[in-house]
């Protein structure tokens, strides 16, 4: 049981453990605000190892805030491709431009200005203020929630409003003054390395205070939130090939996959076969009359609460010179297959392009 008089011992024990076990991550060398910011936004949506690869690639190409502000949207999207949640990189891009315009290119250090930047919520503002600038604020992510839910044996889901307030208050009461940089990272590191989904309590530095361990109910904590229903979608898309080139178009700046390049297509309507969907979508979106010549594959992929079956076809243009009338896109290109790597594609379309790299039908159609 964690009593108030134990708080300082708990924190000191945790800090000692962190000092001995922390991972050598690239942004931990100098805690530059720019590096902490990029890492925090990236790590909200990916595993650490993958996040480090993306971080190194990003900072190699964009070494500072000025470089991000000067980069094009296509470039930042390309560097982010595969991480998902693309509104985050758009907000990061906007924030870099605001920092250049309003803060003279220097990352602001007061929490109100940090919180006012696009894409920065309470958690990220706390992380940057504490980890980059050493300010005494807590940051609570899913790792911290899990540790406190177990140590304090919380018997209802952590995302309930009163539980979130309790977790934050508990973290604040444990925070040793002047040590927020280390303490916040230590709590998150403990959740990531030891108090993970499958807890390794035998290696835990704070096990003596853990109520869930004493009660033998670690795997029942945190109490899971009710699951959101999954929606299944059938979508059809087509590869229109002409003179050895493939048609792609750029999606509008708002909505799903905003600003991405894609093979055109859309949702299969009730009573419609996917091969009919591509014909209809190509006419509606580009005024192209097309005919499906072969089914390529079905790509299954998921995003947020959707599970998508993407039905993919090779298409031929029935007439015309290949100039579209765009109704659902801002630009178009006819590209060689090897040029697709230069464009940021939605996840399902990237999987399709990868699958086509070894498809002999594709090679034959490009040569025809
Ligand atoms: S004892 Fe186990 S459940 Fe409790 S905080 Fe440590 S790792 Fe987590």
CSV table of C-alpha atoms and ligand atoms in Angstrom, one decimal:
chain,number,residue,atom,x,y,z
A,1,UNK,CA,0.0,0.0,0.0
A,2,UNK,CA,1.3,3.4,-1.0
A,3,UNK,CA,0.9,5.7,2.0
A,4,UNK,CA,1.6,9.5,1.8
A,5,UNK,CA,4.7,9.1,4.0
A,6,UNK,CA,6.1,6.6,1.5
A,7,UNK,CA,5.9,8.9,-1.5
A,8,UNK,CA,9.5,10.3,-1.3
A,9,UNK,CA,11.0,6.8,-0.8
A,10,UNK,CA,8.9,5.5,-3.8
A,11,UNK,CA,10.1,8.3,-6.0
A,12,UNK,CA,13.8,7.9,-4.9
A,13,UNK,CA,13.6,4.2,-5.5
A,14,UNK,CA,12.1,4.7,-8.9
A,15,UNK,CA,14.7,7.3,-9.9
A,16,UNK,CA,17.6,5.0,-8.9
A,17,UNK,CA,16.1,2.3,-11.0
A,18,UNK,CA,15.7,4.6,-14.0
A,19,UNK,CA,19.3,5.8,-13.6
A,20,UNK,CA,20.5,2.2,-13.9
A,21,UNK,CA,18.0,0.9,-16.5
A,22,UNK,CA,17.0,3.7,-18.9
A,23,UNK,CA,17.4,3.0,-22.6
A,24,UNK,CA,19.9,5.1,-24.5
A,25,UNK,CA,17.5,6.9,-26.8
A,26,UNK,CA,18.8,9.5,-29.2
A,27,UNK,CA,16.7,12.4,-27.7
A,28,UNK,CA,18.1,11.6,-24.2
A,29,UNK,CA,21.6,12.7,-25.1
A,30,UNK,CA,20.9,16.5,-24.8
A,31,UNK,CA,17.1,16.8,-24.3
A,32,UNK,CA,16.9,19.5,-27.0
A,33,UNK,CA,13.3,20.8,-27.1
A,34,UNK,CA,13.0,20.1,-30.8
A,35,UNK,CA,14.1,16.4,-30.4
A,36,UNK,CA,11.9,15.9,-27.3
A,37,UNK,CA,8.9,17.3,-29.3
A,38,UNK,CA,9.4,15.1,-32.4
A,39,UNK,CA,10.0,12.0,-30.3
A,40,UNK,CA,6.8,12.6,-28.2
A,41,UNK,CA,4.6,13.1,-31.2
A,42,UNK,CA,6.1,10.0,-33.0
A,43,UNK,CA,5.9,7.8,-30.0
A,44,UNK,CA,2.2,8.4,-29.4
A,45,UNK,CA,1.6,6.0,-32.2
A,46,UNK,CA,4.4,3.5,-32.6
A,47,UNK,CA,6.6,1.1,-30.8
A,48,UNK,CA,9.9,2.4,-29.5
A,49,UNK,CA,12.3,0.6,-31.9
A,50,UNK,CA,10.3,1.7,-34.9
A,51,UNK,CA,10.0,5.2,-33.4
A,52,UNK,CA,13.7,5.5,-33.1
A,53,UNK,CA,14.2,4.6,-36.8
A,54,UNK,CA,11.6,7.2,-37.8
A,55,UNK,CA,13.2,9.8,-35.5
A,56,UNK,CA,16.7,9.3,-36.9
A,57,UNK,CA,15.4,9.5,-40.5
A,58,UNK,CA,13.4,12.6,-39.7
A,59,UNK,CA,16.1,14.5,-37.8
A,60,UNK,CA,18.7,13.5,-40.4
A,61,UNK,CA,16.6,15.2,-43.1
A,62,UNK,CA,15.1,17.9,-40.9
A,63,UNK,CA,17.7,18.8,-38.3
A,64,UNK,CA,15.9,21.7,-36.7
A,65,UNK,CA,12.6,23.6,-36.5
A,66,UNK,CA,13.5,25.9,-39.3
A,67,UNK,CA,14.0,22.9,-41.7
A,68,UNK,CA,10.6,21.5,-40.8
A,69,UNK,CA,9.0,24.9,-41.4
A,70,UNK,CA,10.7,25.2,-44.8
A,71,UNK,CA,9.8,21.6,-45.9
A,72,UNK,CA,6.8,21.0,-48.2
A,73,UNK,CA,3.8,19.1,-47.0
A,74,UNK,CA,4.6,16.3,-49.4
A,75,UNK,CA,8.0,16.0,-47.8
A,76,UNK,CA,6.9,15.8,-44.2
A,77,UNK,CA,4.1,13.4,-45.1
A,78,UNK,CA,6.6,11.2,-46.9
A,79,UNK,CA,8.9,11.1,-43.8
A,80,UNK,CA,5.9,10.1,-41.7
A,81,UNK,CA,4.5,7.5,-44.1
A,82,UNK,CA,3.7,4.3,-42.3
A,83,UNK,CA,3.3,5.9,-38.8
A,84,UNK,CA,-0.4,6.7,-39.3
A,85,UNK,CA,-2.4,9.4,-37.7
A,86,UNK,CA,-1.4,11.9,-40.3
A,87,UNK,CA,-3.1,14.9,-38.7
A,88,UNK,CA,-0.3,14.8,-36.2
A,89,UNK,CA,2.4,15.4,-38.8
A,90,UNK,CA,0.3,18.2,-40.4
A,91,UNK,CA,-0.1,19.8,-37.0
A,92,UNK,CA,3.7,19.4,-36.3
A,93,UNK,CA,4.3,21.1,-39.6
A,94,UNK,CA,1.9,24.0,-38.8
A,95,UNK,CA,3.5,24.3,-35.3
A,96,UNK,CA,7.0,24.6,-36.8
A,97,UNK,CA,5.9,27.5,-38.9
A,98,UNK,CA,4.2,29.2,-35.9
A,99,UNK,CA,7.4,28.8,-33.9
A,100,UNK,CA,9.3,30.5,-36.7
A,101,UNK,CA,6.8,33.3,-37.0
A,102,UNK,CA,5.9,34.0,-33.4
A,103,UNK,CA,8.7,32.7,-31.3
A,104,UNK,CA,11.7,33.6,-33.5
A,105,UNK,CA,12.4,30.0,-34.2
A,106,UNK,CA,13.0,29.1,-30.6
A,107,UNK,CA,10.7,26.5,-29.0
A,108,UNK,CA,8.7,28.3,-26.3
A,109,UNK,CA,9.4,27.2,-22.7
A,110,UNK,CA,6.2,28.3,-20.9
A,111,UNK,CA,3.5,25.7,-20.7
A,112,UNK,CA,0.7,27.9,-22.0
A,113,UNK,CA,2.6,28.7,-25.2
A,114,UNK,CA,3.6,25.1,-25.7
A,115,UNK,CA,-0.1,24.0,-25.1
A,116,UNK,CA,-1.2,26.6,-27.7
A,117,UNK,CA,0.7,25.0,-30.5
A,118,UNK,CA,-1.3,22.8,-33.0
A,119,UNK,CA,-1.3,19.1,-32.1
A,120,UNK,CA,-0.1,19.6,-28.5
A,121,UNK,CA,-2.5,18.4,-25.8
A,122,UNK,CA,-2.1,18.2,-22.0
A,123,UNK,CA,0.2,15.1,-22.2
A,124,UNK,CA,2.6,16.4,-24.8
A,125,UNK,CA,2.8,19.9,-23.2
A,126,UNK,CA,3.7,18.3,-19.9
A,127,UNK,CA,6.2,16.0,-21.5
A,128,UNK,CA,8.0,18.9,-23.3
A,129,UNK,CA,7.8,21.2,-20.3
A,130,UNK,CA,9.3,18.6,-17.9
A,131,UNK,CA,11.6,16.6,-20.1
A,132,UNK,CA,13.0,19.4,-22.3
A,133,UNK,CA,12.8,22.3,-19.8
A,134,UNK,CA,12.9,20.5,-16.4
A,135,UNK,CA,9.7,22.1,-15.2
A,136,UNK,CA,7.8,20.5,-12.3
A,137,UNK,CA,4.7,19.2,-14.2
A,138,UNK,CA,3.6,15.6,-14.6
A,139,UNK,CA,2.8,13.9,-17.9
A,140,UNK,CA,0.4,10.9,-17.8
A,141,UNK,CA,0.5,8.5,-20.7
A,142,UNK,CA,-0.9,4.9,-20.9
A,143,UNK,CA,2.2,3.6,-19.2
A,144,UNK,CA,1.8,5.9,-16.2
A,145,UNK,CA,-1.9,5.0,-16.1
A,146,UNK,CA,-1.2,1.3,-16.0
A,147,UNK,CA,1.5,1.7,-13.2
A,148,UNK,CA,-0.8,3.8,-11.0
A,149,UNK,CA,-3.9,1.6,-11.7
A,150,UNK,CA,-1.9,-1.4,-10.4
A,151,UNK,CA,-0.1,0.2,-7.5
A,152,UNK,CA,-3.3,1.8,-6.3
A,153,UNK,CA,-5.5,-1.2,-7.3
A,154,UNK,CA,-8.1,0.9,-9.3
A,155,UNK,CA,-11.2,-1.2,-9.9
A,156,UNK,CA,-12.7,0.8,-12.8
A,157,UNK,CA,-11.4,1.9,-16.2
A,158,UNK,CA,-8.7,4.5,-16.1
A,159,UNK,CA,-10.3,6.7,-18.7
A,160,UNK,CA,-13.2,7.5,-16.5
A,161,UNK,CA,-13.1,11.2,-15.6
A,162,UNK,CA,-12.7,10.8,-11.8
A,163,UNK,CA,-10.0,8.1,-12.4
A,164,UNK,CA,-8.0,10.3,-14.7
A,165,UNK,CA,-8.1,13.1,-12.1
A,166,UNK,CA,-7.0,10.6,-9.4
A,167,UNK,CA,-4.1,9.3,-11.5
A,168,UNK,CA,-2.9,12.8,-12.2
A,169,UNK,CA,-3.2,13.8,-8.6
A,170,UNK,CA,-1.3,10.7,-7.5
A,171,UNK,CA,1.5,11.4,-10.1
A,172,UNK,CA,1.7,15.0,-8.8
A,173,UNK,CA,2.0,13.8,-5.2
A,174,UNK,CA,4.8,11.5,-6.1
A,175,UNK,CA,6.8,14.1,-8.2
A,176,UNK,CA,9.9,15.1,-6.4
A,177,UNK,CA,10.6,18.9,-6.8
A,178,UNK,CA,13.2,19.7,-9.5
A,179,UNK,CA,13.3,16.1,-10.8
A,180,UNK,CA,10.4,16.1,-13.3
A,181,UNK,CA,12.6,15.3,-16.3
A,182,UNK,CA,13.8,12.0,-14.7
A,183,UNK,CA,10.6,11.2,-12.7
A,184,UNK,CA,8.2,11.4,-15.7
A,185,UNK,CA,10.5,9.4,-17.9
A,186,UNK,CA,11.0,6.9,-15.1
A,187,UNK,CA,7.3,6.3,-14.6
A,188,UNK,CA,6.9,5.8,-18.4
A,189,UNK,CA,9.9,3.6,-18.7
A,190,UNK,CA,8.7,1.4,-15.8
A,191,UNK,CA,5.4,1.0,-17.6
A,192,UNK,CA,7.1,0.2,-20.9
A,193,UNK,CA,9.8,-2.2,-19.6
A,194,UNK,CA,8.5,-3.8,-16.4
A,195,UNK,CA,4.9,-2.9,-15.6
A,196,UNK,CA,3.9,-3.7,-19.2
A,197,UNK,CA,0.8,-5.5,-20.3
A,198,UNK,CA,2.4,-8.7,-19.1
A,199,UNK,CA,4.0,-7.4,-15.9
A,200,UNK,CA,7.4,-8.6,-14.8
A,201,UNK,CA,6.8,-8.0,-11.1
A,202,UNK,CA,9.8,-9.9,-10.0
A,203,UNK,CA,12.0,-7.2,-11.5
A,204,UNK,CA,9.9,-4.2,-10.3
A,205,UNK,CA,11.6,-1.6,-8.1
A,206,UNK,CA,8.3,-0.5,-6.6
A,207,UNK,CA,6.7,-3.9,-6.0
A,208,UNK,CA,6.7,-3.4,-2.2
A,209,UNK,CA,4.0,-0.6,-2.6
A,210,UNK,CA,1.9,-2.4,-5.2
A,211,UNK,CA,-1.6,-3.2,-4.1
A,212,UNK,CA,-2.5,-5.3,-7.2
A,213,UNK,CA,0.5,-7.5,-6.6
A,214,UNK,CA,-0.3,-8.0,-3.0
A,215,UNK,CA,-3.9,-9.0,-3.9
A,216,UNK,CA,-2.7,-11.3,-6.8
A,217,UNK,CA,-4.8,-9.4,-9.4
A,218,UNK,CA,-2.1,-7.7,-11.5
A,219,UNK,CA,-3.5,-9.1,-14.8
A,220,UNK,CA,-6.9,-7.8,-13.9
A,221,UNK,CA,-5.6,-4.2,-13.7
A,222,UNK,CA,-6.1,-1.8,-15.3
A,223,UNK,CA,-9.8,-2.7,-15.8
A,224,UNK,CA,-10.3,-2.6,-19.6
A,225,UNK,CA,-12.6,0.0,-21.1
A,226,UNK,CA,-15.6,-1.2,-23.0
A,227,UNK,CA,-14.6,-2.1,-26.6
A,228,UNK,CA,-15.7,0.2,-29.5
A,229,UNK,CA,-17.6,-1.7,-32.2
A,230,UNK,CA,-15.6,-2.5,-35.4
A,231,UNK,CA,-17.0,-1.4,-38.7
A,232,UNK,CA,-16.2,-3.5,-41.8
A,233,UNK,CA,-15.9,-1.6,-45.1
A,234,UNK,CA,-15.6,-3.0,-48.7
A,235,UNK,CA,-13.7,-0.6,-50.9
A,236,UNK,CA,-12.6,-1.0,-54.5
A,237,UNK,CA,-9.7,0.6,-56.3
A,238,UNK,CA,-8.2,0.4,-59.7
A,239,UNK,CA,-4.8,0.6,-61.3
A,240,UNK,CA,-5.3,2.3,-64.6
A,241,UNK,CA,-2.3,1.7,-66.9
A,242,UNK,CA,-1.5,3.5,-70.1
A,243,UNK,CA,1.7,3.7,-72.1
A,244,UNK,CA,3.7,2.1,-69.3
A,245,UNK,CA,2.4,4.6,-66.7
A,246,UNK,CA,-0.1,4.4,-63.8
A,247,UNK,CA,-2.7,7.0,-63.0
A,248,UNK,CA,-2.6,8.5,-59.5
A,249,UNK,CA,-4.4,11.5,-58.0
A,250,UNK,CA,-3.9,13.7,-54.9
A,251,UNK,CA,-6.7,13.8,-52.4
A,252,UNK,CA,-8.1,17.1,-51.1
A,253,UNK,CA,-6.6,18.9,-48.1
A,254,UNK,CA,-9.4,17.9,-45.8
A,255,UNK,CA,-11.0,14.6,-44.8
A,256,UNK,CA,-9.6,11.1,-44.6
A,257,UNK,CA,-6.0,10.7,-45.9
A,258,UNK,CA,-6.0,14.4,-46.8
A,259,UNK,CA,-3.2,15.4,-49.2
A,260,UNK,CA,-2.2,11.7,-49.9
A,261,UNK,CA,-1.7,10.4,-53.4
A,262,UNK,CA,-3.9,7.4,-54.3
A,263,UNK,CA,-5.2,5.0,-56.9
A,264,UNK,CA,-8.8,6.2,-57.4
A,265,UNK,CA,-11.7,4.2,-56.0
A,266,UNK,CA,-14.3,4.2,-53.3
A,267,UNK,CA,-16.8,2.3,-51.1
A,268,UNK,CA,-18.7,-0.5,-52.6
A,269,UNK,CA,-22.4,0.4,-52.5
A,270,UNK,CA,-25.2,-2.0,-51.5
A,271,UNK,CA,-26.0,-4.5,-54.3
A,272,UNK,CA,-22.8,-3.5,-56.2
A,273,UNK,CA,-20.0,-5.8,-57.2
A,274,UNK,CA,-16.5,-4.3,-56.5
A,275,UNK,CA,-15.7,-4.4,-60.2
A,276,UNK,CA,-18.7,-2.2,-60.8
A,277,UNK,CA,-17.6,0.2,-58.1
A,278,UNK,CA,-14.3,1.0,-59.8
A,279,UNK,CA,-16.0,1.7,-63.1
A,280,UNK,CA,-18.5,4.0,-61.4
A,281,UNK,CA,-15.9,5.7,-59.2
A,282,UNK,CA,-13.5,6.4,-62.2
A,283,UNK,CA,-16.4,8.0,-64.1
A,284,UNK,CA,-17.6,10.0,-61.1
A,285,UNK,CA,-14.1,11.2,-60.0
A,286,UNK,CA,-12.3,11.7,-63.3
A,287,UNK,CA,-14.9,11.2,-66.0
A,288,UNK,CA,-12.8,8.3,-67.2
A,289,UNK,CA,-14.6,5.4,-69.0
A,290,UNK,CA,-12.7,2.2,-67.9
A,291,UNK,CA,-13.0,-1.6,-68.0
A,292,UNK,CA,-11.6,-4.0,-65.4
A,293,UNK,CA,-9.3,-6.4,-67.1
A,294,UNK,CA,-8.2,-8.6,-64.1
A,295,UNK,CA,-8.6,-8.7,-60.4
A,296,UNK,CA,-5.3,-8.1,-58.7
A,297,UNK,CA,-6.0,-9.1,-55.1
A,298,UNK,CA,-7.9,-8.2,-51.9
A,299,UNK,CA,-5.9,-6.2,-49.4
A,300,UNK,CA,-7.2,-6.4,-45.8
A,301,UNK,CA,-6.1,-3.6,-43.4
A,302,UNK,CA,-7.4,-1.7,-40.4
A,303,UNK,CA,-7.4,1.8,-39.2
A,304,UNK,CA,-9.0,3.2,-36.0
A,305,UNK,CA,-12.2,1.2,-35.7
A,306,UNK,CA,-12.5,0.2,-39.3
A,307,UNK,CA,-11.5,-3.1,-41.0
A,308,UNK,CA,-11.2,-2.5,-44.7
A,309,UNK,CA,-11.2,-5.1,-47.5
A,310,UNK,CA,-9.7,-3.3,-50.5
A,311,UNK,CA,-10.6,-5.0,-53.8
A,312,UNK,CA,-8.0,-4.1,-56.4
A,313,UNK,CA,-8.3,-4.3,-60.2
A,314,UNK,CA,-6.2,-3.7,-63.3
A,315,UNK,CA,-8.1,-1.3,-65.6
A,316,UNK,CA,-7.9,-0.1,-69.1
A,317,UNK,CA,-9.0,3.2,-70.5
A,318,UNK,CA,-11.9,2.7,-73.0
A,319,UNK,CA,-11.4,6.1,-74.8
A,320,UNK,CA,-9.8,9.5,-74.5
A,321,UNK,CA,-6.2,10.7,-74.2
A,322,UNK,CA,-5.8,10.2,-70.5
A,323,UNK,CA,-6.6,13.8,-69.4
A,324,UNK,CA,-9.0,13.6,-66.5
A,325,UNK,CA,-11.7,16.0,-65.3
A,326,UNK,CA,-10.9,16.0,-61.6
A,327,UNK,CA,-13.9,16.0,-59.2
A,328,UNK,CA,-12.4,14.4,-56.1
A,329,UNK,CA,-8.7,15.4,-56.3
A,330,UNK,CA,-6.5,18.5,-56.5
A,331,UNK,CA,-3.8,17.1,-58.9
A,332,UNK,CA,-3.0,14.0,-61.0
A,333,UNK,CA,0.0,12.3,-62.5
A,334,UNK,CA,0.8,9.4,-64.8
A,335,UNK,CA,3.8,7.8,-63.1
A,336,UNK,CA,6.2,5.0,-63.8
A,337,UNK,CA,5.9,2.1,-61.3
A,338,UNK,CA,9.3,2.8,-59.7
A,339,UNK,CA,8.2,6.5,-59.2
A,340,UNK,CA,5.4,5.4,-56.8
A,341,UNK,CA,8.0,5.3,-54.0
A,342,UNK,CA,8.3,9.1,-54.2
A,343,UNK,CA,4.6,9.6,-53.3
A,344,UNK,CA,2.9,9.2,-50.0
A,345,UNK,CA,0.1,6.6,-50.3
A,346,UNK,CA,-2.6,5.5,-47.8
A,347,UNK,CA,-1.6,2.3,-46.0
A,348,UNK,CA,-3.8,-0.1,-48.1
A,349,UNK,CA,-2.5,1.5,-51.4
A,350,UNK,CA,1.1,1.2,-50.2
A,351,UNK,CA,0.5,-2.5,-49.4
A,352,UNK,CA,-0.9,-2.9,-52.9
A,353,UNK,CA,2.1,-1.2,-54.5
A,354,UNK,CA,4.4,-3.5,-52.5
A,355,UNK,CA,2.4,-6.6,-53.6
A,356,UNK,CA,2.7,-5.5,-57.3
A,357,UNK,CA,6.4,-5.3,-57.2
A,358,UNK,CA,6.5,-9.1,-57.7
A,359,UNK,CA,3.4,-9.5,-59.8
A,360,UNK,CA,4.2,-10.7,-63.3
A,361,UNK,CA,0.9,-9.4,-64.7
A,362,UNK,CA,2.0,-5.9,-63.7
A,363,UNK,CA,5.3,-6.2,-65.5
A,364,UNK,CA,3.5,-7.4,-68.6
A,365,UNK,CA,0.9,-4.6,-68.6
A,366,UNK,CA,3.6,-1.9,-68.1
A,367,UNK,CA,5.4,-3.3,-71.2
A,368,UNK,CA,2.3,-3.6,-73.4
B,1,LIG,S1,4.7,-4.9,-8.9
B,1,LIG,FE1,4.1,-5.6,-10.9
B,1,LIG,S2,2.1,-4.7,-11.2
B,1,LIG,FE2,3.0,-3.7,-9.5
B,1,LIG,S3,3.9,-1.8,-10.4
B,1,LIG,FE3,5.5,-3.4,-10.3
B,1,LIG,S4,5.4,-4.5,-12.3
B,1,LIG,FE4,3.5,-3.3,-12.0
